[in-house]
Coordinates of C-alpha atoms in Angstrom, one line a residue:
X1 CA 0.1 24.3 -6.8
X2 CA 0.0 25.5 -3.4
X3 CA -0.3 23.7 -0.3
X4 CA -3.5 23.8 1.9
X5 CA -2.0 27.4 4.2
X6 CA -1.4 29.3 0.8
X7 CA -4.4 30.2 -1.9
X8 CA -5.7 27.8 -3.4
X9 CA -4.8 27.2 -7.4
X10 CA -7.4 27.2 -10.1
X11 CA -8.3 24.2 -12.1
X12 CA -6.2 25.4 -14.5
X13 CA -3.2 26.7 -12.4
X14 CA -3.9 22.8 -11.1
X15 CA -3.6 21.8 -14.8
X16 CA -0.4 23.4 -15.7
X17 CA 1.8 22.6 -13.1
X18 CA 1.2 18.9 -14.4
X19 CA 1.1 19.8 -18.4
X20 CA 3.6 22.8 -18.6
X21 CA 4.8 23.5 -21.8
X22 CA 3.1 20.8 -23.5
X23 CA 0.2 22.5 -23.2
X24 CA -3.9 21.3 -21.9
X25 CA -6.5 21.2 -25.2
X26 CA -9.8 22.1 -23.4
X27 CA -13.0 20.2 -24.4
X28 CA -16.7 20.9 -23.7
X29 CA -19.8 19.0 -23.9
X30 CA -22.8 20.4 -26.0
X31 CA -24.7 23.2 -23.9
X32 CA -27.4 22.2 -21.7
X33 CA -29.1 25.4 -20.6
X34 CA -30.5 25.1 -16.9
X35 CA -33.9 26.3 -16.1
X36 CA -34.2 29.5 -14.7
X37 CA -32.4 29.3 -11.1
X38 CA -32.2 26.2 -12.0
X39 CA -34.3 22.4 -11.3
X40 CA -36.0 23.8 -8.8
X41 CA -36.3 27.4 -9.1
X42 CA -33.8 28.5 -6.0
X43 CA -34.2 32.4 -6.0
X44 CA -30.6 33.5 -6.8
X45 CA -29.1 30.7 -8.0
X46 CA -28.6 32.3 -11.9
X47 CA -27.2 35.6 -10.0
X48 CA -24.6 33.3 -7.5
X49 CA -23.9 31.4 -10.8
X50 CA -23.0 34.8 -12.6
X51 CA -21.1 35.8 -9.7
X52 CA -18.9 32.4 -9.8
X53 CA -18.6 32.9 -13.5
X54 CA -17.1 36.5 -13.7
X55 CA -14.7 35.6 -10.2
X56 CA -13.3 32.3 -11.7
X57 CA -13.8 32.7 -15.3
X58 CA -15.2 29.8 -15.6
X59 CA -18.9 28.3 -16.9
X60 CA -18.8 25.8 -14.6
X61 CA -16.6 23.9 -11.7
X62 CA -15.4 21.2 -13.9
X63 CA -12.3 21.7 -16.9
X64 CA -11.5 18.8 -18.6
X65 CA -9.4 18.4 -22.0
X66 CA -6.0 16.2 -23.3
X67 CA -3.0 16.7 -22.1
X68 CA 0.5 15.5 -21.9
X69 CA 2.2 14.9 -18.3
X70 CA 6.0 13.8 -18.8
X71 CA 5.7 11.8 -21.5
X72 CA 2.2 10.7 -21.5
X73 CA -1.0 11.8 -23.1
X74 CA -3.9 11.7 -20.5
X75 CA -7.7 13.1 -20.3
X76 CA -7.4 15.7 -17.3
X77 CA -10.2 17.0 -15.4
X78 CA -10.1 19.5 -13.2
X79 CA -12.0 21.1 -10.5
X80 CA -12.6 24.8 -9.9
X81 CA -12.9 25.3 -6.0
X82 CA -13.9 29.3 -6.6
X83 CA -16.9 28.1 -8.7
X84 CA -19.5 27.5 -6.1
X85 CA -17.1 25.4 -4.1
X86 CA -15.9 23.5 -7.1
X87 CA -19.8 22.0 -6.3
X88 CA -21.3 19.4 -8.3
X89 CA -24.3 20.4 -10.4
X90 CA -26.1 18.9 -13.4
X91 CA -23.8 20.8 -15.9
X92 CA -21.0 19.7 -13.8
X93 CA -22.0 16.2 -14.3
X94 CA -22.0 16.6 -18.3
X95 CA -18.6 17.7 -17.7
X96 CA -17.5 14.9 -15.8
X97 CA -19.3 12.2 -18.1
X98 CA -17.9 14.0 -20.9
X99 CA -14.3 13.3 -19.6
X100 CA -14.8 9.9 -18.5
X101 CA -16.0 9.2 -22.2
X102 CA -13.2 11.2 -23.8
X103 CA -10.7 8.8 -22.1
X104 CA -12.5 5.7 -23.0
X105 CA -13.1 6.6 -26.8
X106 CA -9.5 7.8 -26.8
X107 CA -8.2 5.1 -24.8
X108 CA -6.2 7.3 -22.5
X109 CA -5.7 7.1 -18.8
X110 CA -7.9 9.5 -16.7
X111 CA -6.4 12.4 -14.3
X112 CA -8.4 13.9 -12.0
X113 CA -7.5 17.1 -9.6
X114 CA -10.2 17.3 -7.4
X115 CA -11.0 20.2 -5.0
X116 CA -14.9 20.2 -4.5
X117 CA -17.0 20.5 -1.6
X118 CA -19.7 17.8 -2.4
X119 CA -23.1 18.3 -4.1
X120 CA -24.6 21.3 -4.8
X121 CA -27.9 22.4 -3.3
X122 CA -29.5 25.0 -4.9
X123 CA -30.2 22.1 -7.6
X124 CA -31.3 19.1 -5.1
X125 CA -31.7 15.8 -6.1
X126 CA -30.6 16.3 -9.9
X127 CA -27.3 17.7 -8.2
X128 CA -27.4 14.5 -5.9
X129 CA -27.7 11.9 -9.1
X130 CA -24.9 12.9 -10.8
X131 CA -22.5 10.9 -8.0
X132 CA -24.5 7.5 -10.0
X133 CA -23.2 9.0 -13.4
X134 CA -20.2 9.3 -12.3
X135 CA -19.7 6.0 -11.1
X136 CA -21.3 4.1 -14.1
X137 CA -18.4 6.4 -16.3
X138 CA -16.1 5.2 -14.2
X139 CA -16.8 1.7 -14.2
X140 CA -16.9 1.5 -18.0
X141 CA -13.8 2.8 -17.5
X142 CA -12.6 0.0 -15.4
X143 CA -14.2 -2.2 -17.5
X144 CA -12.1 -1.4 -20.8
X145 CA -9.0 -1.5 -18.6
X146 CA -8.4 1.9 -18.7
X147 CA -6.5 3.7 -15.5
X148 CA -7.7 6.2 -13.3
X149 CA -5.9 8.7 -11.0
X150 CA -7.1 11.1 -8.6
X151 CA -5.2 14.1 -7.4
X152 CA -7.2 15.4 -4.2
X153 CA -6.5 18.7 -3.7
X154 CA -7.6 21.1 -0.7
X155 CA -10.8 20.6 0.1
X156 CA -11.7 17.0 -1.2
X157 CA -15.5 16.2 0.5
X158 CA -18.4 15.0 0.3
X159 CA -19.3 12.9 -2.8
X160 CA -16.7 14.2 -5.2
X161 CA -14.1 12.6 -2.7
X162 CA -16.4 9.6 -2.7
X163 CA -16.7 9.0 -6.1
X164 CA -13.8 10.5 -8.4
X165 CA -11.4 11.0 -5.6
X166 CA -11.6 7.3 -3.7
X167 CA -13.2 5.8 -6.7
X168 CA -9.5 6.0 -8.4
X169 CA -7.4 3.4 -8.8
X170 CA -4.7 5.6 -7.1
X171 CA -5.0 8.8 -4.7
X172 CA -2.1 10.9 -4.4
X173 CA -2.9 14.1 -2.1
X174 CA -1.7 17.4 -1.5
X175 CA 0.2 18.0 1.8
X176 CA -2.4 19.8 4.5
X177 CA -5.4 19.2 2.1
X178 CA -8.6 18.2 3.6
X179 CA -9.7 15.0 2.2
X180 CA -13.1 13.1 3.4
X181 CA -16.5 12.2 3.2
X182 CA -17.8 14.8 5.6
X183 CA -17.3 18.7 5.1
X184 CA -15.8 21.0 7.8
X185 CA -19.5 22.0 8.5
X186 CA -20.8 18.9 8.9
X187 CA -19.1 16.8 11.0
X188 CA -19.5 16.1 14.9
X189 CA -18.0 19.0 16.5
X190 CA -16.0 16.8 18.8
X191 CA -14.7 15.3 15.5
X192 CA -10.7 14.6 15.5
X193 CA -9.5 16.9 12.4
X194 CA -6.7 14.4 11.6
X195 CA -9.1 12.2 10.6
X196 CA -10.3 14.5 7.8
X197 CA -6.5 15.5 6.5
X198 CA -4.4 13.9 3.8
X199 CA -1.7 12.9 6.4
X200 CA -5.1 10.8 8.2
X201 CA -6.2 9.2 5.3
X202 CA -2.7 7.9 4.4
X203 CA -2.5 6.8 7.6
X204 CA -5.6 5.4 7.2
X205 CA -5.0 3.4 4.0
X206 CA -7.4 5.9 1.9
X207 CA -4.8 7.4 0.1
X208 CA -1.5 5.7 -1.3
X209 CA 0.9 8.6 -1.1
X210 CA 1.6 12.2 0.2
X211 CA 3.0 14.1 -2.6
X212 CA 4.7 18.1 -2.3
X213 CA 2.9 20.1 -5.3
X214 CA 6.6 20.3 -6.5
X215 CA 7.5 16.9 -6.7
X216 CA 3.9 15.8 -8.1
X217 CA 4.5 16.2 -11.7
X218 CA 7.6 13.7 -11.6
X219 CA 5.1 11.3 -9.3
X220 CA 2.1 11.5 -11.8
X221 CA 4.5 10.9 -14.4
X222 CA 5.6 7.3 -13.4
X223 CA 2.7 6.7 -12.6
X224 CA 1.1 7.4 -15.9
X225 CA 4.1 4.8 -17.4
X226 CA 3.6 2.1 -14.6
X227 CA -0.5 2.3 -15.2
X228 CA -0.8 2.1 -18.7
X229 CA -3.0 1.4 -20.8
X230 CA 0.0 -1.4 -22.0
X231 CA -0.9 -4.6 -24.4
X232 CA 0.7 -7.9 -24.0
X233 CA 3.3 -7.3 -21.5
X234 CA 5.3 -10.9 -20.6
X235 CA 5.6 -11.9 -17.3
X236 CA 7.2 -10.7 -14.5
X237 CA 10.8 -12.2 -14.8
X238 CA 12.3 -14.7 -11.3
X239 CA 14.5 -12.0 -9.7
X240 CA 18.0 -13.6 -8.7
X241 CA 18.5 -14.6 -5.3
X242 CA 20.8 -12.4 -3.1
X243 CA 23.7 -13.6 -1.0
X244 CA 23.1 -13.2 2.8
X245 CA 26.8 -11.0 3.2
X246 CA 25.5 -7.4 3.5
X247 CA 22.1 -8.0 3.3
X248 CA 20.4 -5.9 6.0
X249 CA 20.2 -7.4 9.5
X250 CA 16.5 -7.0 10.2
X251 CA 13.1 -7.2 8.0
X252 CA 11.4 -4.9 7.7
X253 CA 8.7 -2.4 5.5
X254 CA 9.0 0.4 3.4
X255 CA 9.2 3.7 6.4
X256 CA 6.4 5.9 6.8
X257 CA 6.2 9.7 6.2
X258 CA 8.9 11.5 7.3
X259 CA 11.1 8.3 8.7
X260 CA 14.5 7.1 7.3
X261 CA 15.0 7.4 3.4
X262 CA 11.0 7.3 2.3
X263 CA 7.9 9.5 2.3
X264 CA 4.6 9.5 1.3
X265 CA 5.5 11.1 -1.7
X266 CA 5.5 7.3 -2.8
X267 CA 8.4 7.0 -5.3
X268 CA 11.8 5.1 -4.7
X269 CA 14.1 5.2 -7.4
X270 CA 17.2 2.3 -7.6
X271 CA 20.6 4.3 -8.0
X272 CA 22.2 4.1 -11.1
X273 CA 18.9 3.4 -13.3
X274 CA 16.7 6.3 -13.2
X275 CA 14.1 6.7 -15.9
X276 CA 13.0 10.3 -16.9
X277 CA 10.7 11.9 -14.4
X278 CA 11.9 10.6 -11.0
X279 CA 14.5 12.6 -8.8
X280 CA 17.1 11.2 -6.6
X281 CA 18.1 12.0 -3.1
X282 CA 15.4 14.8 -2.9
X283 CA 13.3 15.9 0.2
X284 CA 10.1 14.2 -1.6
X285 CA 11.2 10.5 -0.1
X286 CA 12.6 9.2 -3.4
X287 CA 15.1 6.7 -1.9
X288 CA 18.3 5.0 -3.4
X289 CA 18.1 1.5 -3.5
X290 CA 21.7 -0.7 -3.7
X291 CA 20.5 -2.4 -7.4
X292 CA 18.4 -0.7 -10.5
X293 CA 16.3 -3.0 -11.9
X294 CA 19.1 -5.3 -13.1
X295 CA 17.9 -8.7 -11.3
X296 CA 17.7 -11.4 -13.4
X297 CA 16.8 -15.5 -12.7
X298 CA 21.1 -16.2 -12.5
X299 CA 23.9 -14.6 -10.9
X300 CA 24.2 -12.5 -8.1
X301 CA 27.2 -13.6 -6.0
X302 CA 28.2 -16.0 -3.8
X303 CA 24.9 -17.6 -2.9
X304 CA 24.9 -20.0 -0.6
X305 CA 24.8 -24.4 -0.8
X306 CA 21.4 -26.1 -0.2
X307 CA 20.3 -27.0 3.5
X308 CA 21.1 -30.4 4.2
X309 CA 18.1 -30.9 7.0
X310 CA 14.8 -29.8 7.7
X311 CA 16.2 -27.6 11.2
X312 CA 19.0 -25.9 8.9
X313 CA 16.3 -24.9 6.0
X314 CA 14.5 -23.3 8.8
X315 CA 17.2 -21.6 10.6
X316 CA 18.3 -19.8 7.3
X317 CA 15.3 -19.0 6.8
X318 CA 15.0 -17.6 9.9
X319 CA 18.5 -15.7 9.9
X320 CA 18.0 -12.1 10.5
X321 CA 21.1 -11.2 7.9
X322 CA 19.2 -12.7 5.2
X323 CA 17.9 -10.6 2.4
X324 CA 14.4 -9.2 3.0
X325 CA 11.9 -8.0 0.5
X326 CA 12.9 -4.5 0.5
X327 CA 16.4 -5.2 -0.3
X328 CA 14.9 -7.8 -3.1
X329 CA 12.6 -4.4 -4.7
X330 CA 15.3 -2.3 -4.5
X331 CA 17.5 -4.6 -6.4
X332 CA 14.3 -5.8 -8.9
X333 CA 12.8 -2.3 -9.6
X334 CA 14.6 1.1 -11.1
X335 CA 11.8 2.8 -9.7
X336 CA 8.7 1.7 -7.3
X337 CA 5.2 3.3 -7.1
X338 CA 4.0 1.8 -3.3
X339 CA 0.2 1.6 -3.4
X340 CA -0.7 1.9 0.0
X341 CA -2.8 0.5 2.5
X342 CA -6.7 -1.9 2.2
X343 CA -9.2 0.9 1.5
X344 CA -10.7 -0.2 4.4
X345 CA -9.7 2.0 7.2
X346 CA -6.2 -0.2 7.7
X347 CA -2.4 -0.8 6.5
X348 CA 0.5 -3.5 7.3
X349 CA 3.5 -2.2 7.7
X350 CA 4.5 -5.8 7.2
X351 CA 3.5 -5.8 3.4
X352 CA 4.8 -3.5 0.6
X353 CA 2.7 -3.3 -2.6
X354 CA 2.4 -1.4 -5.5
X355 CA 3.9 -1.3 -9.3
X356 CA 7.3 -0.8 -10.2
X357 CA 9.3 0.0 -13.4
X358 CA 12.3 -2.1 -14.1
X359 CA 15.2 -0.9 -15.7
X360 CA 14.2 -1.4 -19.5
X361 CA 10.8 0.4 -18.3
X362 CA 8.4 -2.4 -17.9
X363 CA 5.9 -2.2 -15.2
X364 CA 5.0 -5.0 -12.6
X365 CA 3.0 -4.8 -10.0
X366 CA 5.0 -6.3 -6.7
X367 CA 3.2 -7.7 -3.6
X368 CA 6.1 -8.4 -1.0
X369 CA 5.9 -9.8 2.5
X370 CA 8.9 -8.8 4.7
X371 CA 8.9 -11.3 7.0
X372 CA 6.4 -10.6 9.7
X373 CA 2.8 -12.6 10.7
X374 CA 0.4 -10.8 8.0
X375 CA -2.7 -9.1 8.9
X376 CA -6.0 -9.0 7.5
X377 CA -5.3 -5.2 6.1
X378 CA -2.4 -6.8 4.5
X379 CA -3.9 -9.2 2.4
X380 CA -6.9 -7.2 1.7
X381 CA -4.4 -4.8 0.2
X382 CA -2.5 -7.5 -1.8
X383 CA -5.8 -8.4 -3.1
X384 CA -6.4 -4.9 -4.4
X385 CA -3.1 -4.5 -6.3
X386 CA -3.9 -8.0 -8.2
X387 CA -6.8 -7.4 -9.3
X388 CA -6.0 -3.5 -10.5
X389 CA -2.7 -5.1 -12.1
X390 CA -5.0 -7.7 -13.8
X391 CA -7.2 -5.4 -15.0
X392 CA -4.7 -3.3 -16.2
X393 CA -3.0 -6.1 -17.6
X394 CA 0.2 -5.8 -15.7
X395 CA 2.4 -8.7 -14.6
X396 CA 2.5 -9.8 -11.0
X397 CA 5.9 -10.5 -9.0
X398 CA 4.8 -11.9 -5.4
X399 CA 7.8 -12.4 -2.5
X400 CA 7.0 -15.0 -0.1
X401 CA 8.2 -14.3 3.7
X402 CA 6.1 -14.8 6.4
X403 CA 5.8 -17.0 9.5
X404 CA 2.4 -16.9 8.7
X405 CA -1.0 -15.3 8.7
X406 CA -1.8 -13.3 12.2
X407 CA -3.5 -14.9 14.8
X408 CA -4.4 -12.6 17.4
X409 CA -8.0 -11.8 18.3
X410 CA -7.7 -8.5 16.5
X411 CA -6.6 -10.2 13.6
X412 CA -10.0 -12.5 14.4
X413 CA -12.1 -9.0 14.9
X414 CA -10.8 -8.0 11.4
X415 CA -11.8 -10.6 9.4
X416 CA -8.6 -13.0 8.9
X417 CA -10.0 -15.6 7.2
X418 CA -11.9 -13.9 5.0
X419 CA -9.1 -11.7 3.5
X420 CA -7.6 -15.0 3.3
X421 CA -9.5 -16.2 1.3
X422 CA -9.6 -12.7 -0.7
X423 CA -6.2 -13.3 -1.6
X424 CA -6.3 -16.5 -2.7
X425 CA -9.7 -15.3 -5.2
X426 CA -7.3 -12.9 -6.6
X427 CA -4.6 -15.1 -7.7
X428 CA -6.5 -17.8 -8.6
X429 CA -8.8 -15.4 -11.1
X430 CA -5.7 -13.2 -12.6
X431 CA -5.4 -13.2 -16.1
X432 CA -2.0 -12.1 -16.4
X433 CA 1.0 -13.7 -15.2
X434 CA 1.9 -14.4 -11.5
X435 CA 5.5 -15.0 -10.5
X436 CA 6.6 -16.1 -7.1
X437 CA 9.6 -16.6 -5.0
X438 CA 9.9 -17.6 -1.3
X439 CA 12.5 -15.3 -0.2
X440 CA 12.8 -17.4 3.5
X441 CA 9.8 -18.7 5.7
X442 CA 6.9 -20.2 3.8
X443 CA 4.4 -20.4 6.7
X444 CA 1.3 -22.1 6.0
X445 CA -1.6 -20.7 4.1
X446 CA -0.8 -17.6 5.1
X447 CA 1.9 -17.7 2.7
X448 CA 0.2 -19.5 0.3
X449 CA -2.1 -17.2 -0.5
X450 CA 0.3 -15.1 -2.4
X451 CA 2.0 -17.7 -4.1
X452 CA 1.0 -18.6 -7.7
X453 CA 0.0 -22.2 -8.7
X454 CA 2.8 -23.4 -11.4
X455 CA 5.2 -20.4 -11.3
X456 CA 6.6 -20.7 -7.6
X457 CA 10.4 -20.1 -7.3
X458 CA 12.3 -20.6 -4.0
X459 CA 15.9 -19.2 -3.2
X460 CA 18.5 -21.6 -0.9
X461 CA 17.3 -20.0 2.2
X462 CA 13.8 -20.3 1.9
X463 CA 11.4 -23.1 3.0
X464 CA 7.8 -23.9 2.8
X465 CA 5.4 -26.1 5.0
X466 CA 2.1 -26.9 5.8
X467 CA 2.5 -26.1 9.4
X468 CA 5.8 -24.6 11.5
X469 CA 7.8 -27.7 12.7
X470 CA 7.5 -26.9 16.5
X471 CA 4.2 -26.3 15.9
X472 CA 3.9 -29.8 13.9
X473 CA 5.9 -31.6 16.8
X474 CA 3.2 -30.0 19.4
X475 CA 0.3 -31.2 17.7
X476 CA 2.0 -34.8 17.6
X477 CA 3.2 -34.5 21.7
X478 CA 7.0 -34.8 20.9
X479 CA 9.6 -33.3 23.1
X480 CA 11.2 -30.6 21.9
X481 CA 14.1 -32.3 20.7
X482 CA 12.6 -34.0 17.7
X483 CA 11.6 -30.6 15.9
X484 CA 14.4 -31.0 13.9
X485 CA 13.0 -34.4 12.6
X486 CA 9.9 -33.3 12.5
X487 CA 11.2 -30.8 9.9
X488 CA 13.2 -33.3 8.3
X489 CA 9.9 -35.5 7.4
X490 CA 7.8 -32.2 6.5
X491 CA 9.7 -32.2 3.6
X492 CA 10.3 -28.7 3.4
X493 CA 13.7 -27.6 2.0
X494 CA 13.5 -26.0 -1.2
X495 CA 14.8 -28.7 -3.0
X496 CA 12.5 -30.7 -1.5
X497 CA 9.6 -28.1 -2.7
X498 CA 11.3 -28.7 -6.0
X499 CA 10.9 -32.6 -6.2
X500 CA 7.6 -32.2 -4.5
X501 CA 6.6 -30.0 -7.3
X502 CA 5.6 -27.3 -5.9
X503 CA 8.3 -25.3 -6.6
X504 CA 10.0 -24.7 -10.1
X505 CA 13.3 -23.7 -9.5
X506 CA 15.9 -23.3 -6.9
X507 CA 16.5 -19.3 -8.2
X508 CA 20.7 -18.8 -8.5

């Protein structure tokens, strides 16, 4: 499939590079012949349809069928960009229904590959309303736990992006590809063209990865496996806690496009564990971790005693050669699918999510603080993996690391304490199974909010409190030199968590 500077593919060029040699079975709804130029009689509409018709080859903007990416069987739908500008019509919306109905009857995830320019006018309003059909298919969808995945191609507008390409529970794009609400001939001519380009919309939270038409068969594939539909999956196992000697000297988040060892192309693989489908050490960002997949509630090295005081719980927790969460995933995972960013315009860099396949291939979805004061886009976006990975009926694995929630006035502006409280909604309402460990600082409820009720694990260099002790020793007007017993009576060493029940297990 070509990138957004060469010609674009056809819905079906679109549908083979995914399906190769296994093949695409088309489907079609019964005929619904249009009224003459159609619902309301636009001179030359029949003729510009005629015209589409014997270009493309196609009846209509919309192909959908079965198929087989990888491994996986999968309803695909695909959009036909030299058909009217892959335009939404009422015919198109029979299509689309059809497809969403075809993967619910079949119980199969969905694929779309959309390239559409919006609406089409020549049919008005009847055009318009299929945008409400659309989402009611999709949310029965949703509703029988069914996944949904949306490849947006160049050009994604208008209300086809805002319905089956944003609507999806995951948006990969096309490199270059322009991706937004608002058309090229629409839009404030002052308007910032980033804003309306895959790369802005990643960096926007709108779209979870990047991916190079080469690399996206491989990306849609693990996808397909971490997604589902699966039945009765047991919980996410306690990873084993690993030994501060070599662990990296700084927290920090998975990189952005283009820096370090990852991309947008939003698959890191664990060396030495690669399941079919995922490349290693290619230009698409697929990253080598130092473990695959192998963690496990025991072992792991030399791990260190428990903290004697209150201070010493804190300082460990506070060391910067400490494991972090990304050495953690790397060593819990074989392969990890980073969803990215709140769907709300914002992304923290401090907070990895997304699903993962562990070395035996089952999925869970990971929600992993790295140490830095969370923001409101981070929580908002922890929320959203939950509740897909409920829905989906994935288990949960939460790591616990953060001084606490951020405080700033921009945090204020963005609505703190209600993605707060968002988080904690999500946990509490999960289905599946939520597993936690405290990896080092346990800062307040800011922390708390990812941590689930009755299956909290802590490692040796962890702690937990209600409030930081200098904080704690503020609020009560000691000097300085009393933080340490102020720690010391907050009780918050992990095997003080332990007796306190809070915490299950000291992980080994």
């Amino acid at each position: 499939m070509p990138d957004a500077d060469s010609a674009r593919a056809t819905a079906r060029e679109a549908i083979a590079l995914l399906t190769g040699a296994a093949g695409f079975t088309e489907h079609r709804p019964p005929p619904r012949p249009l009224p003459p130029d159609g619902p309301l009689g636009w001179a030359g509409y029949d003729a510009a349809r005629e015209r589409a018709s014997a270009r493309t080859g196609e009846e209509e903007s919309v192909v959908y069928g079965t198929g087989v990416v990888g491994d996986r069987a999968c309803v695909l739908l695909s959009f036909e960009f030299g058909f009217l500008g892959g335009s939404l019509g009422r015919n198109t919306g029979d299509r689309l229904a059809a497809a969403y109905e075809l993967a619910l009857t079949r119980r199969l995830p969905l694929l779309a590959l959309v390239a559409t320019g919006g609406s089409r006018m020549q049919e008005g309003m009847v055009a318009l309303t299929q945008l409400q059909r659309v989402a009611a298919a999709s949310t029965r969808l949703r509703a029988a736990g069914l996944p949904q995945i949306a490849v947006v191609r160049d050009p994604t507008t208008g209300g086809g992006w805002a319905t089956v390409g944003a609507g999806a529970d995951v948006v990969l794009a096309l490199p270059g590809a322009q991706v937004g609400f608002a058309g090229s001939r629409v839009r404030p001519p002052d308007a910032d063209p980033s804003a309306y380009s895959a790369e802005g919309q990643f960096a926007a939270g709108q779209v979870d990865a990047v991916v190079p038409a080469d690399e996206l068969a491989a990306a849609v594939t693990q996808w397909l496996r971490a997604l589902g539909p699966h039945e009765d999956l047991p919980a996410a196992p306690v990873p084993r806690a690993l030994p501060t000697a070599g662990a990296e000297p700084t927290a920090g988040a998975e990189p952005p496009s283009g820096a370090g060892t990852g991309s947008t192309a939003g698959v890191s693989t664990g060396a030495g564990a690669t399941p079919s489908g995922a490349g290693t050490g290619s230009t698409a960002g697929v990253s080598t971790g130092a473990g695959a997949g192998t963690a496990s509630a025991a072992g792991g090295g030399a791990v260190a005693p428990l903290p004697e005081t209150g201070r010493e719980a804190v300082a460990r927790a506070r060391d910067p050669r400490r494991p972090r969460a990304e050495a953690y995933l790397a060593d819990y995972f074989a392969v990890r699918l980073p969803l990215h960013g709140d769907r709300s315009g914002a992304t923290d860099p401090g907070l990895l999510c997304g699903l993962g396949l562990r070395a035996d291939g089952q999925p869970v979805a990971y929600v992993a603080q790295c140490g830095t004061p969370t923001r409101p886009a981070g929580y908002r976006a922890a929320a959203r993996t939950v509740r897909l990975a409920d829905r989906l009926g994935v288990p949960v694995l939460t790591l616990v690391d953060t001084p606490g929630a951020a405080n700033d006035a921009e945090a204020e502006r963005a609505g703190a304490g209600a993605a707060i409280a968002d988080t904690f909604a999500a946990i509490a309402a999960a289905r599946v199974p939520v597993t936690t460990l405290v990896i080092g600082e346990g800062g307040s409820g800011g922390a708390l909010a990812l941590a689930a009720p009755d299956n909290t694990h802590v490692t040796v260099d962890s702690y937990f409190s209600v409030i930081a002790p200098e904080l704690a020793a503020a609020i009560l007007k000691r000097p300085p030199s009393e933080t340490g017993a102020t720690a010391d009576q907050l009780r918050l060493r992990p095997q003080d968590l332990v007796d306190l029940g809070f915490a299950r297990s000291i992980a080994g």
